mmCIF file with all atom_site columns, C-alpha atoms in Angstrom:
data_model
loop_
_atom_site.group_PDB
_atom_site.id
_atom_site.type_symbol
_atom_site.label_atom_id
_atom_site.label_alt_id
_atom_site.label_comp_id
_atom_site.label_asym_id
_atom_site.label_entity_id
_atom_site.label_seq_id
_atom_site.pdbx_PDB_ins_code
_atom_site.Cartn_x
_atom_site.Cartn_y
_atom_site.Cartn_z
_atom_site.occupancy
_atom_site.B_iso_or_equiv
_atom_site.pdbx_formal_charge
_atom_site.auth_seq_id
_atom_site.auth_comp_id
_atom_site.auth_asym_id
_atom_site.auth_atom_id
_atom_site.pdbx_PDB_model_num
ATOM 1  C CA . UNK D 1 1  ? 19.906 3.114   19.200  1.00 0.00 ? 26  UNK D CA 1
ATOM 2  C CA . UNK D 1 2  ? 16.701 2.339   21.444  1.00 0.00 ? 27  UNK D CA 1
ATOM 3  C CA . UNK D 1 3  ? 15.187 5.309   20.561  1.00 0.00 ? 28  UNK D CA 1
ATOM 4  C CA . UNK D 1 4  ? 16.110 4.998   16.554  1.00 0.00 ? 29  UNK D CA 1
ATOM 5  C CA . UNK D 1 5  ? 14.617 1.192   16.798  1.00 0.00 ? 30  UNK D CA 1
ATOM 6  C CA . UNK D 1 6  ? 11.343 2.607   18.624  1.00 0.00 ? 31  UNK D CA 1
ATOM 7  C CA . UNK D 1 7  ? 11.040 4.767   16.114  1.00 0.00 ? 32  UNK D CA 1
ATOM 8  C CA . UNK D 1 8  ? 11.066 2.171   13.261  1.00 0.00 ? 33  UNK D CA 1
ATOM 9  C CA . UNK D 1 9  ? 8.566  -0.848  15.520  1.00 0.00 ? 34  UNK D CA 1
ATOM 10 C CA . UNK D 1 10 ? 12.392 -2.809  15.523  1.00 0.00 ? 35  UNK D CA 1
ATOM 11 C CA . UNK D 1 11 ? 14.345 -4.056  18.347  1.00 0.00 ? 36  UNK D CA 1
ATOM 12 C CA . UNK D 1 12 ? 18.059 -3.009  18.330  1.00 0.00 ? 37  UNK D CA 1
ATOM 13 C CA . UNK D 1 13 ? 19.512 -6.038  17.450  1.00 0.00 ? 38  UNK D CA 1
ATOM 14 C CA . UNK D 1 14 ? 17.919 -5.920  13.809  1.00 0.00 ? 39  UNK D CA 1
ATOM 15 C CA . UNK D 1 15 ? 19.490 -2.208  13.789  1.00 0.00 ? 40  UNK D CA 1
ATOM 16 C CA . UNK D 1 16 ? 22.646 -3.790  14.744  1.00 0.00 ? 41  UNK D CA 1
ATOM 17 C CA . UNK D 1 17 ? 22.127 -7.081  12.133  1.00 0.00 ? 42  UNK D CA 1
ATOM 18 C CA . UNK D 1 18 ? 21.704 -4.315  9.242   1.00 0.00 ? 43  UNK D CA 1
ATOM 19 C CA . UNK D 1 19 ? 25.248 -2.390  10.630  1.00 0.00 ? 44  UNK D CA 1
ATOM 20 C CA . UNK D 1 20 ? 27.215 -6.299  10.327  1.00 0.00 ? 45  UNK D CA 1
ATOM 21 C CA . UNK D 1 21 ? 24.952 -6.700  6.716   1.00 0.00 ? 46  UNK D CA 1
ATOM 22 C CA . UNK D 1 22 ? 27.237 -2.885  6.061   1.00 0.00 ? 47  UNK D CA 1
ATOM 23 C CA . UNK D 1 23 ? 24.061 -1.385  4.859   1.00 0.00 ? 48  UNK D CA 1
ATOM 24 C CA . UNK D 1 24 ? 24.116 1.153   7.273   1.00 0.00 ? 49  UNK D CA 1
ATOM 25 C CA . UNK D 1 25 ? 27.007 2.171   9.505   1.00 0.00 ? 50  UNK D CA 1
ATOM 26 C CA . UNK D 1 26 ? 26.090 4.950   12.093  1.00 0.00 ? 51  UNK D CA 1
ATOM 27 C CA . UNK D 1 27 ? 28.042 7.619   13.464  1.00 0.00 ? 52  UNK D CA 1
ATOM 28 C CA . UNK D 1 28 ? 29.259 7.421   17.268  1.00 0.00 ? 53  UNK D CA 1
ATOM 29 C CA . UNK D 1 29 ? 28.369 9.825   19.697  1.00 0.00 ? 54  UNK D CA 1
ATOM 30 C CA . UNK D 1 30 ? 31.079 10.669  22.291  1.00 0.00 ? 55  UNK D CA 1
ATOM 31 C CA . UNK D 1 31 ? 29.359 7.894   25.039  1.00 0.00 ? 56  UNK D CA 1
ATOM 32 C CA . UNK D 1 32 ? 29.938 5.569   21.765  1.00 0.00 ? 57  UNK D CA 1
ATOM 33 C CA . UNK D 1 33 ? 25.987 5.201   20.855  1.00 0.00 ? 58  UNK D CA 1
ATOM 34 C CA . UNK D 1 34 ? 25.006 5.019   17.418  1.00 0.00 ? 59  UNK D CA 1
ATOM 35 C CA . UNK D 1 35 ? 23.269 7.804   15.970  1.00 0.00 ? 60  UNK D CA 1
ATOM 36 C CA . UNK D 1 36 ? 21.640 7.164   12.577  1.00 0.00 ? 61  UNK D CA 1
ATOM 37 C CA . UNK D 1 37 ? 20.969 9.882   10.012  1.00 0.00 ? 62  UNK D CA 1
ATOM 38 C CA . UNK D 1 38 ? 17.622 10.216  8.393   1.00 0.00 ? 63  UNK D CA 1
ATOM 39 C CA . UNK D 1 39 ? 18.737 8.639   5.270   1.00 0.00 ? 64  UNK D CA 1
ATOM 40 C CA . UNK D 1 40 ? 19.712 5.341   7.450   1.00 0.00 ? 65  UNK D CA 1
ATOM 41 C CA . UNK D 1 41 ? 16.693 5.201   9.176   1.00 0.00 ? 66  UNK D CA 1
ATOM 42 C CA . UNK D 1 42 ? 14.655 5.513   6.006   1.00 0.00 ? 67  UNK D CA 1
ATOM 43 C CA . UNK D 1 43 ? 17.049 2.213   4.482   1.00 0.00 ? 68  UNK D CA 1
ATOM 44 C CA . UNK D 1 44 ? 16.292 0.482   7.840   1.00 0.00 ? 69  UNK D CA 1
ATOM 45 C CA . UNK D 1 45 ? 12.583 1.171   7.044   1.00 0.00 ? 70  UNK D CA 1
ATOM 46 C CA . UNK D 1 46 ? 12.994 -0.042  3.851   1.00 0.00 ? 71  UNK D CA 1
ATOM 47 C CA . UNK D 1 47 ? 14.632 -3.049  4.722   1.00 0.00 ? 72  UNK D CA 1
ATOM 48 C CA . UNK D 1 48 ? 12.023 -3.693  7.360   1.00 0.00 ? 73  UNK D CA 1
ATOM 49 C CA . UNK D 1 49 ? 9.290  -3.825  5.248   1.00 0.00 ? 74  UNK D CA 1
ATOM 50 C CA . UNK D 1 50 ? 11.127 -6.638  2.506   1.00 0.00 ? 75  UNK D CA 1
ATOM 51 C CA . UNK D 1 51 ? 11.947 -8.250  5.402   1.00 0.00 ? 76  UNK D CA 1
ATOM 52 C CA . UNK D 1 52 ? 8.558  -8.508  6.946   1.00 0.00 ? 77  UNK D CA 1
ATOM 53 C CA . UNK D 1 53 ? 7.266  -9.459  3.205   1.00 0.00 ? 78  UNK D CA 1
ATOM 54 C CA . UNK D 1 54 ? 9.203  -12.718 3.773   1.00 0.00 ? 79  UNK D CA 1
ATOM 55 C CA . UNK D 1 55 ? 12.513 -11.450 2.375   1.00 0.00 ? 80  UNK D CA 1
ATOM 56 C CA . UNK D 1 56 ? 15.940 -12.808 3.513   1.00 0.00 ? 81  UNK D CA 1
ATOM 57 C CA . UNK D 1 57 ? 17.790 -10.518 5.357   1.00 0.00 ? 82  UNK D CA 1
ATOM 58 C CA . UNK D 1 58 ? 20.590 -10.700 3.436   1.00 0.00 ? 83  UNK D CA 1
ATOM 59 C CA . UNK D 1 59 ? 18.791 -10.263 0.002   1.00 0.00 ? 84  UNK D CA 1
ATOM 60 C CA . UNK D 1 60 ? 17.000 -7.493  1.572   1.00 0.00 ? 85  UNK D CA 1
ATOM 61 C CA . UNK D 1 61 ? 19.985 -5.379  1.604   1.00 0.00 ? 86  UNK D CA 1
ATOM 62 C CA . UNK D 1 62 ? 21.234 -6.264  -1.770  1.00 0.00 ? 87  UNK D CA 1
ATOM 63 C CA . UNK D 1 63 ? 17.658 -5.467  -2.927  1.00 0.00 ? 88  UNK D CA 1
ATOM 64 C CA . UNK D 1 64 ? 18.389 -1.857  -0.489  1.00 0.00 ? 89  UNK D CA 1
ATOM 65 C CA . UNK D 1 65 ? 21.767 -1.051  -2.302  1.00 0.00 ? 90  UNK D CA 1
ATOM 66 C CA . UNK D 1 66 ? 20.154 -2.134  -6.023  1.00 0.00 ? 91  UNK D CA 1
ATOM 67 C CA . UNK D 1 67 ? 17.014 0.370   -5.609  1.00 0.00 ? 92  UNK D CA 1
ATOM 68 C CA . UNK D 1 68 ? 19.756 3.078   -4.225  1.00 0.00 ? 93  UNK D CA 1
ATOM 69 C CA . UNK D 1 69 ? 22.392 2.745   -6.907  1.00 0.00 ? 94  UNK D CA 1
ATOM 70 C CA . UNK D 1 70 ? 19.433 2.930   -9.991  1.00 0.00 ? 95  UNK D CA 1
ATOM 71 C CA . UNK D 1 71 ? 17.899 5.940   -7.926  1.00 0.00 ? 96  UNK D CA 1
ATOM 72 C CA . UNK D 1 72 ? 21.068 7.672   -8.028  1.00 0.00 ? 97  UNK D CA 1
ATOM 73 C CA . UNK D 1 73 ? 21.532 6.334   -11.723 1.00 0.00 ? 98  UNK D CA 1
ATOM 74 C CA . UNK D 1 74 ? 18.742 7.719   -12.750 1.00 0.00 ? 99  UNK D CA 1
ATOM 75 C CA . UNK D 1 75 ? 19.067 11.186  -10.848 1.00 0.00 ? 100 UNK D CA 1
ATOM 76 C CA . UNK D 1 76 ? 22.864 11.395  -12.483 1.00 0.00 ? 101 UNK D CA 1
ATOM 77 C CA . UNK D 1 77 ? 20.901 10.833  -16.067 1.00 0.00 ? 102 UNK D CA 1
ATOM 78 C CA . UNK D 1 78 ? 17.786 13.317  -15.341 1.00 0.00 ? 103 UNK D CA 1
ATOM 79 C CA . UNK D 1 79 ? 20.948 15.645  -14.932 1.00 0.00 ? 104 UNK D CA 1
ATOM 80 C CA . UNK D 1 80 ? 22.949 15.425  -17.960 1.00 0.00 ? 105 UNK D CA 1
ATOM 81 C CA . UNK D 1 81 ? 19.551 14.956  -19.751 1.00 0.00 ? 106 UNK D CA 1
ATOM 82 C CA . UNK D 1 82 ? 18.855 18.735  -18.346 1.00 0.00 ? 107 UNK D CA 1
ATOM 83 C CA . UNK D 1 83 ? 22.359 20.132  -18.939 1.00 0.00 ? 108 UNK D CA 1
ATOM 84 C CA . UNK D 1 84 ? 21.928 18.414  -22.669 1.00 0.00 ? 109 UNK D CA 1
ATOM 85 C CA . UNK D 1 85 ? 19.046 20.042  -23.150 1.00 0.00 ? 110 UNK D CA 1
ATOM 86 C CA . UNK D 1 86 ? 19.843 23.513  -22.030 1.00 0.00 ? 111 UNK D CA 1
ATOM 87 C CA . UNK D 1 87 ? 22.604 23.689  -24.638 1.00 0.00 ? 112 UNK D CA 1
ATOM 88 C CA . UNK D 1 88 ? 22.257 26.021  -27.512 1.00 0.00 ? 113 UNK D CA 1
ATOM 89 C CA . UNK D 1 89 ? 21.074 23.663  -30.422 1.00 0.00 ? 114 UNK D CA 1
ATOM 90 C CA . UNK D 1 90 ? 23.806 23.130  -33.251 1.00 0.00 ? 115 UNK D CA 1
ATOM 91 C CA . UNK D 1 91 ? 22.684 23.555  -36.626 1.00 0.00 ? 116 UNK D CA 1
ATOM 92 C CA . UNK D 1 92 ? 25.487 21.574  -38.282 1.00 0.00 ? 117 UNK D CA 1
ATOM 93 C CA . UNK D 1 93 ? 27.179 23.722  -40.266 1.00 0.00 ? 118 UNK D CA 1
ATOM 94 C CA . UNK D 1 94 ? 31.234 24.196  -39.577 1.00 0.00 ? 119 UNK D CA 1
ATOM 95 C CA . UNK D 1 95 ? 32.498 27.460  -39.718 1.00 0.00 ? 120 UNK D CA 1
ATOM 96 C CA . UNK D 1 96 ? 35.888 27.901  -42.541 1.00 0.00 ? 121 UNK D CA 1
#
């Protein structure tokens, strides 16, 4: 966790505030210390930087999960758009 919180400019306490907010919830080594994947570091970054903007902790997060939920939204749509498109084109007409 030191390391992870050097990494970020944050102390460990705000990486342990954002594991009680549940917006990230890292892995435990076998000693027990918390090992955060790339993709939690990069929401702790993100939450960082709302919170240094003046943000609420709190909303911060909610803000966090929002942008994460449209990205993935919007990656699940770019998707079916692509399989939609790559269909061969029907012309309408029913066979008898």
């Amino acid at each position: 966790m030191g390391r992870a919180a050097e990494m970020l400019g944050v102390t460990p306490a705000f990486l342990r505030t954002l594991g009680t907010a549940k917006l990230i919830e890292p892995q435990r080594s076998d000693g027990g210390h918390r090992r955060y994947s790339r993709y939690q570091l990069r929401l702790a970054t993100r939450a960082r930087e709302l919170v240094d903007q003046g943000t609420a902790l709190e909303a911060a997060c909610r803000i966090i999960i929002l942008e994460d939920q449209l990205a993935e939204a919007l990656r699940i749509n770019a998707e079916l758009q692509q399989s939609r498109d790559q269909r061969p084109a029907n012309t309408g007409r029913r066979s008898a």
